[in-house]
Coordinates of C-alpha atoms in Angstrom, one line a residue:
M1313 CA 4.2 -20.3 6.3
D1314 CA 5.9 -17.0 6.5
L1315 CA 5.9 -14.3 3.8
S1316 CA 9.1 -13.9 1.7
V1317 CA 10.7 -10.7 2.8
H1318 CA 13.6 -8.6 1.5
E1319 CA 15.3 -6.8 4.4
S1320 CA 17.9 -4.1 3.9
G1321 CA 19.6 -1.2 5.8
P1322 CA 20.7 -0.8 9.4
A1323 CA 18.6 -2.8 11.8
D1324 CA 18.8 0.0 14.4
A1325 CA 17.4 2.6 12.0
P1326 CA 13.7 3.5 11.7
T1327 CA 11.8 0.9 9.7
L1328 CA 10.0 1.5 6.5
L1329 CA 7.5 -1.2 5.3
F1330 CA 6.8 -1.1 1.6
V1331 CA 3.7 -3.0 0.4
H1332 CA 3.2 -3.7 -3.4
G1333 CA 0.1 -3.6 -5.5
G1334 CA -2.0 -6.6 -6.7
G1335 CA -0.5 -8.7 -9.4
M1336 CA 3.0 -7.4 -8.8
S1337 CA 5.7 -8.2 -6.2
R1338 CA 8.4 -6.5 -4.3
W1339 CA 10.5 -5.5 -7.3
M1340 CA 8.3 -2.5 -7.7
W1341 CA 10.0 -0.8 -4.8
E1342 CA 13.6 -1.2 -6.0
P1343 CA 13.9 2.5 -7.0
Q1344 CA 12.9 3.5 -3.5
L1345 CA 15.2 1.0 -1.8
A1346 CA 18.1 2.6 -3.6
Q1347 CA 17.2 6.0 -2.1
F1348 CA 16.5 4.8 1.5
S1349 CA 19.6 2.9 2.4
D1350 CA 19.8 4.9 5.6
Y1351 CA 16.6 3.3 6.8
H1352 CA 15.8 -0.2 7.8
C1353 CA 13.6 -1.5 5.0
L1354 CA 11.2 -4.4 4.9
V1355 CA 9.7 -5.4 1.5
P1356 CA 7.5 -8.5 1.6
D1357 CA 5.8 -10.4 -1.2
L1358 CA 2.1 -10.6 -0.4
P1359 CA 0.4 -14.0 -0.3
G1360 CA -0.1 -15.4 -3.8
H1361 CA 2.5 -13.1 -5.3
G1362 CA 6.2 -13.3 -6.1
E1363 CA 8.2 -15.6 -3.8
S1364 CA 5.1 -15.9 -1.5
A1365 CA 3.1 -17.4 -4.4
A1366 CA 2.7 -20.7 -2.5
I1367 CA 0.8 -18.9 0.3
P1368 CA -2.9 -18.5 -0.6
F1369 CA -4.3 -15.0 -0.9
V1370 CA -7.2 -15.1 1.5
S1371 CA -8.3 -11.5 2.2
I1372 CA -7.1 -8.0 2.9
A1373 CA -7.6 -8.6 6.6
D1374 CA -5.4 -11.7 6.5
C1375 CA -2.7 -9.7 4.8
A1376 CA -2.9 -7.0 7.4
D1377 CA -2.5 -9.6 10.2
R1378 CA 0.6 -11.1 8.4
L1379 CA 2.2 -7.7 8.0
V1380 CA 1.7 -6.7 11.6
A1381 CA 3.3 -10.0 12.6
L1382 CA 6.3 -8.9 10.4
I1383 CA 6.4 -5.5 12.1
R1384 CA 6.4 -7.2 15.5
A1385 CA 9.1 -9.6 14.5
K1386 CA 11.5 -7.4 12.5
A1387 CA 10.8 -3.7 12.8
H1388 CA 12.9 -1.4 14.9
R1389 CA 11.1 -0.9 18.2
K1390 CA 8.3 -2.9 16.7
V1391 CA 7.0 0.2 14.8
A1392 CA 7.2 1.0 11.1
T1393 CA 6.4 3.8 8.7
V1394 CA 4.2 2.1 6.1
I1395 CA 4.1 2.8 2.3
G1396 CA 1.6 1.2 0.0
L1397 CA 0.2 1.5 -3.5
S1398 CA -3.2 0.3 -4.7
L1399 CA -4.0 -3.0 -3.0
G1400 CA -1.0 -2.4 -0.7
S1401 CA -2.6 0.8 0.5
Q1402 CA -5.9 -0.9 1.3
I1403 CA -4.1 -3.6 3.3
L1404 CA -2.3 -0.9 5.2
L1405 CA -5.5 1.0 6.0
A1406 CA -6.8 -2.3 7.5
L1407 CA -3.6 -2.6 9.5
M1408 CA -3.8 0.9 10.8
A1409 CA -7.3 0.5 11.9
R1410 CA -6.6 -2.7 13.8
Y1411 CA -3.1 -2.1 15.0
P1412 CA -2.5 1.7 15.1
G1413 CA 0.3 1.5 17.7
R1414 CA 2.5 -0.4 15.2
V1415 CA 2.5 2.4 12.6
G1416 CA 4.5 5.6 13.0
R1417 CA 3.5 7.3 9.7
A1418 CA 1.9 6.3 6.5
L1419 CA 2.1 7.2 2.8
L1420 CA -0.6 5.6 0.7
S1421 CA -1.3 6.1 -3.0
G1422 CA -4.0 5.1 -5.4
T1423 CA -6.4 3.8 -2.7
L1424 CA -9.8 2.6 -3.8
T1425 CA -12.4 2.9 -1.0
Q1426 CA -15.7 2.9 -2.8
P1427 CA -17.0 -0.7 -3.3
V1428 CA -17.6 -1.4 -7.0
P1429 CA -20.6 -3.7 -7.9
G1430 CA -20.5 -6.5 -10.4
G1431 CA -19.0 -9.5 -8.7
A1432 CA -20.6 -12.0 -11.0
L1433 CA -19.4 -10.1 -14.1
L1434 CA -15.9 -10.1 -12.6
D1435 CA -15.9 -13.8 -12.2
V1436 CA -17.0 -14.3 -15.8
G1437 CA -14.4 -11.8 -17.0
M1438 CA -11.5 -13.5 -15.1
R1439 CA -12.5 -16.9 -16.6
A1440 CA -12.1 -15.4 -20.0
Y1441 CA -8.9 -13.5 -19.1
G1442 CA -7.1 -16.4 -17.5
P1443 CA -6.1 -18.3 -20.6
L1444 CA -5.0 -15.0 -22.3
K1445 CA -3.3 -13.2 -19.5
N1446 CA 0.3 -14.1 -20.6
W1447 CA -0.1 -12.7 -24.1
P1448 CA 2.5 -10.0 -24.6
C1449 CA 0.0 -7.6 -26.1
L1450 CA -2.2 -7.9 -23.0
V1451 CA 0.8 -7.7 -20.7
R1452 CA 1.8 -4.4 -22.3
A1453 CA -1.7 -3.1 -22.3
N1454 CA -2.0 -3.6 -18.6
M1455 CA 1.4 -1.9 -18.1
R1456 CA 0.1 1.1 -20.1
R1457 CA -3.1 1.2 -18.1
L1458 CA -1.2 1.4 -14.8
G1459 CA 1.5 3.7 -16.1
I1460 CA 4.4 1.2 -15.7
P1461 CA 7.4 2.1 -17.9
D1462 CA 8.3 -0.3 -20.7
A1463 CA 11.7 -0.9 -19.0
Y1464 CA 9.9 -3.0 -16.4
Y1465 CA 8.3 -5.4 -18.9
P1466 CA 10.5 -8.4 -17.9
Q1467 CA 9.5 -8.1 -14.2
W1468 CA 5.8 -7.4 -14.9
A1469 CA 5.6 -10.3 -17.4
A1470 CA 7.2 -12.7 -14.9
D1471 CA 4.7 -11.7 -12.2
T1472 CA 1.9 -12.1 -14.7
R1473 CA 3.0 -15.7 -15.5
R1474 CA 3.6 -16.6 -11.9
T1475 CA 0.4 -15.3 -10.4
R1476 CA -2.5 -17.8 -10.7
T1477 CA -5.8 -16.7 -12.2
R1478 CA -7.7 -17.7 -9.1
T1479 CA -5.3 -15.5 -7.0
L1480 CA -6.0 -12.5 -9.4
A1481 CA -9.7 -13.1 -9.2
R1482 CA -9.6 -13.1 -5.4
V1483 CA -7.4 -10.0 -5.3
M1484 CA -9.7 -8.1 -7.6
A1485 CA -12.7 -9.1 -5.6
E1486 CA -11.2 -7.9 -2.4
N1487 CA -9.9 -4.7 -4.1
L1488 CA -13.2 -3.8 -5.6
R1489 CA -15.4 -4.5 -2.6
F1490 CA -13.0 -2.8 -0.1
A1491 CA -14.5 -0.2 2.2
P1492 CA -12.6 1.7 4.9
P1493 CA -12.7 0.0 8.3
E1494 CA -15.2 1.6 10.8
R1495 CA -12.5 2.1 13.4
L1496 CA -10.5 4.3 11.0
D1497 CA -12.1 7.4 12.4
D1498 CA -10.1 6.9 15.6
V1499 CA -6.7 6.5 13.9
A1500 CA -4.3 9.3 14.6
V1501 CA -1.4 8.0 12.5
P1502 CA 0.1 10.9 10.5
S1503 CA -0.9 9.9 7.0
L1504 CA -0.3 11.3 3.5
L1505 CA -2.9 10.1 0.9
L1506 CA -1.9 10.7 -2.7
T1507 CA -3.2 10.1 -6.2
G1508 CA -1.8 10.6 -9.6
E1509 CA -3.2 13.4 -11.7
T1510 CA -4.2 11.0 -14.5
E1511 CA -5.8 8.4 -12.2
N1512 CA -9.5 7.8 -12.0
P1513 CA -11.1 10.8 -10.3
L1514 CA -12.8 8.2 -8.0
L1515 CA -9.4 7.6 -6.4
Q1516 CA -8.8 11.4 -5.9
R1517 CA -12.2 11.7 -4.1
A1518 CA -11.4 8.6 -2.0
A1519 CA -8.1 10.2 -0.8
E1520 CA -10.0 13.4 0.2
D1521 CA -12.6 11.4 2.0
L1522 CA -10.0 9.4 3.9
A1523 CA -8.2 12.6 4.9
G1524 CA -11.4 13.8 6.3
R1525 CA -11.9 10.6 8.3
L1526 CA -8.5 10.1 9.7
R1527 CA -7.6 12.3 12.7
N1528 CA -4.2 13.3 11.4
A1529 CA -4.0 13.1 7.6
R1530 CA -3.9 15.2 4.4
S1531 CA -4.4 14.3 0.8
G1532 CA -2.9 15.6 -2.5
V1533 CA -2.7 15.1 -6.2
V1534 CA 0.6 14.4 -7.9
Q1535 CA 0.8 16.3 -11.2
G1536 CA 1.8 14.5 -14.4
V1537 CA 1.7 11.0 -13.1
G1538 CA -0.6 7.9 -13.1
H1539 CA -1.1 4.9 -10.8
A1540 CA 2.3 3.4 -10.6
W1541 CA 4.2 6.7 -10.2
N1542 CA 6.8 5.2 -7.9
L1543 CA 8.1 3.5 -11.1
A1544 CA 7.3 6.3 -13.6
A1545 CA 8.7 9.1 -11.5
P1546 CA 10.9 7.4 -8.9
E1547 CA 12.8 10.5 -7.8
L1548 CA 9.6 12.4 -7.2
F1549 CA 8.1 9.5 -5.2
S1550 CA 11.2 9.2 -3.1
D1551 CA 11.5 13.0 -2.5
S1552 CA 7.8 13.0 -1.4
L1553 CA 8.4 10.1 1.0
R1554 CA 11.5 11.6 2.5
A1555 CA 9.8 15.0 2.9
W1556 CA 6.9 13.3 4.7
L1557 CA 9.3 11.4 7.0
T1558 CA 11.3 14.4 8.0
G1559 CA 8.5 17.0 8.1
S1560 CA 10.0 19.0 5.2
P1561 CA 7.9 20.8 2.6
L1562 CA 6.4 18.4 0.0
P1563 CA 7.4 18.7 -3.7
D1564 CA 5.7 21.4 -5.7
R1565 CA 4.2 18.8 -8.0
I1566 CA 1.9 17.7 -5.2
T1567 CA -1.1 20.0 -5.4
H1568 CA -4.6 20.3 -4.0
L1569 CA -3.2 19.6 -0.5
T1570 CA -5.7 19.4 2.3
A1571 CA -4.8 20.7 5.7
L1572 CA -4.0 18.5 8.7
K1573 CA -6.9 18.6 11.1
T1574 CA -4.7 18.1 14.1
L1575 CA -1.0 18.2 15.1
D1576 CA -0.8 14.9 16.9
V1577 CA 2.1 14.3 19.2
R1578 CA 3.3 11.6 16.8
I1579 CA 3.9 14.1 13.9
G1580 CA 7.6 13.9 14.7
P1581 CA 10.1 11.4 13.2
P1582 CA 8.7 7.8 13.1
E1583 CA 11.1 6.5 15.7
T1584 CA 9.6 8.7 18.3
A1585 CA 6.1 7.2 17.9
A1586 CA 4.7 5.8 21.1
V1587 CA 3.8 2.1 20.8
E1588 CA 0.2 1.6 21.8
E1589 CA -1.4 -1.6 22.9
D1590 CA -2.5 -3.7 19.9
D1591 CA -6.2 -3.8 19.2
E1592 CA -6.8 -7.5 18.9
D1593 CA -9.3 -7.4 21.8
W1594 CA -11.7 -5.1 20.1
W1595 CA -11.4 -7.0 16.9
E1596 CA -12.1 -10.3 18.5
D1597 CA -15.0 -8.8 20.4
S1598 CA -16.5 -7.4 17.2
Q1599 CA -16.3 -10.8 15.7
G1600 CA -17.9 -12.5 18.7
G1601 CA -14.6 -14.2 19.6

């Protein structure tokens, strides 16, 4: 079964692939779609989420494989600039490690890369949370925790109702045990790794560590925002993305910027990115296939 995908913009323009966070769906990118009508935009619902709720959420790796199939099938020149938040950014890191030739640029925000122990406690917690997850007070509390403006309560509440507890448990397990793929050190995709100022400092350190591992990346802290800052500060997020796409100076509210280690030949506009051979062979070899 194919993912449900919203597609907009001219098909012959460079492609942007937006990947939402866990427990949400593609509506979270609506403010950005309004600002990037000059690009070809692909916005899927991940397995177990939104209109893809009937597709089981299996793993981050499975999501990466599904998204690269989408890039091959629909992206202009079979290459996309990828934009992800939270779980979406973890999935895109896996995609970049396995299929670097399909990604022209990347903007990733709020990326957890330090595995968090306590799987058994998580299972117990999700069993307790499941029957209560649709309570309005809990729905609003989760919105506040993520920095989602109150105006998005209808969309967030609808996603909370639609997403099954077992899906949320699987998503959280994958999110909390995620570690950057070993092959990431070889990836030269120009990448901007951001965190909100009020996010957990663990995420800020993770962005700095990733910038040190990737061959062509930099990290920064966005002042005055939290986790879901594409919704809380949509103009700032869109300005940051367009600056990264065009090679323009980033907004002043992005501070603590690390320097790019290299100026890879693919630092130009995403449509000029060379398409490399996909990396299924090394992945199959590493799995003994």
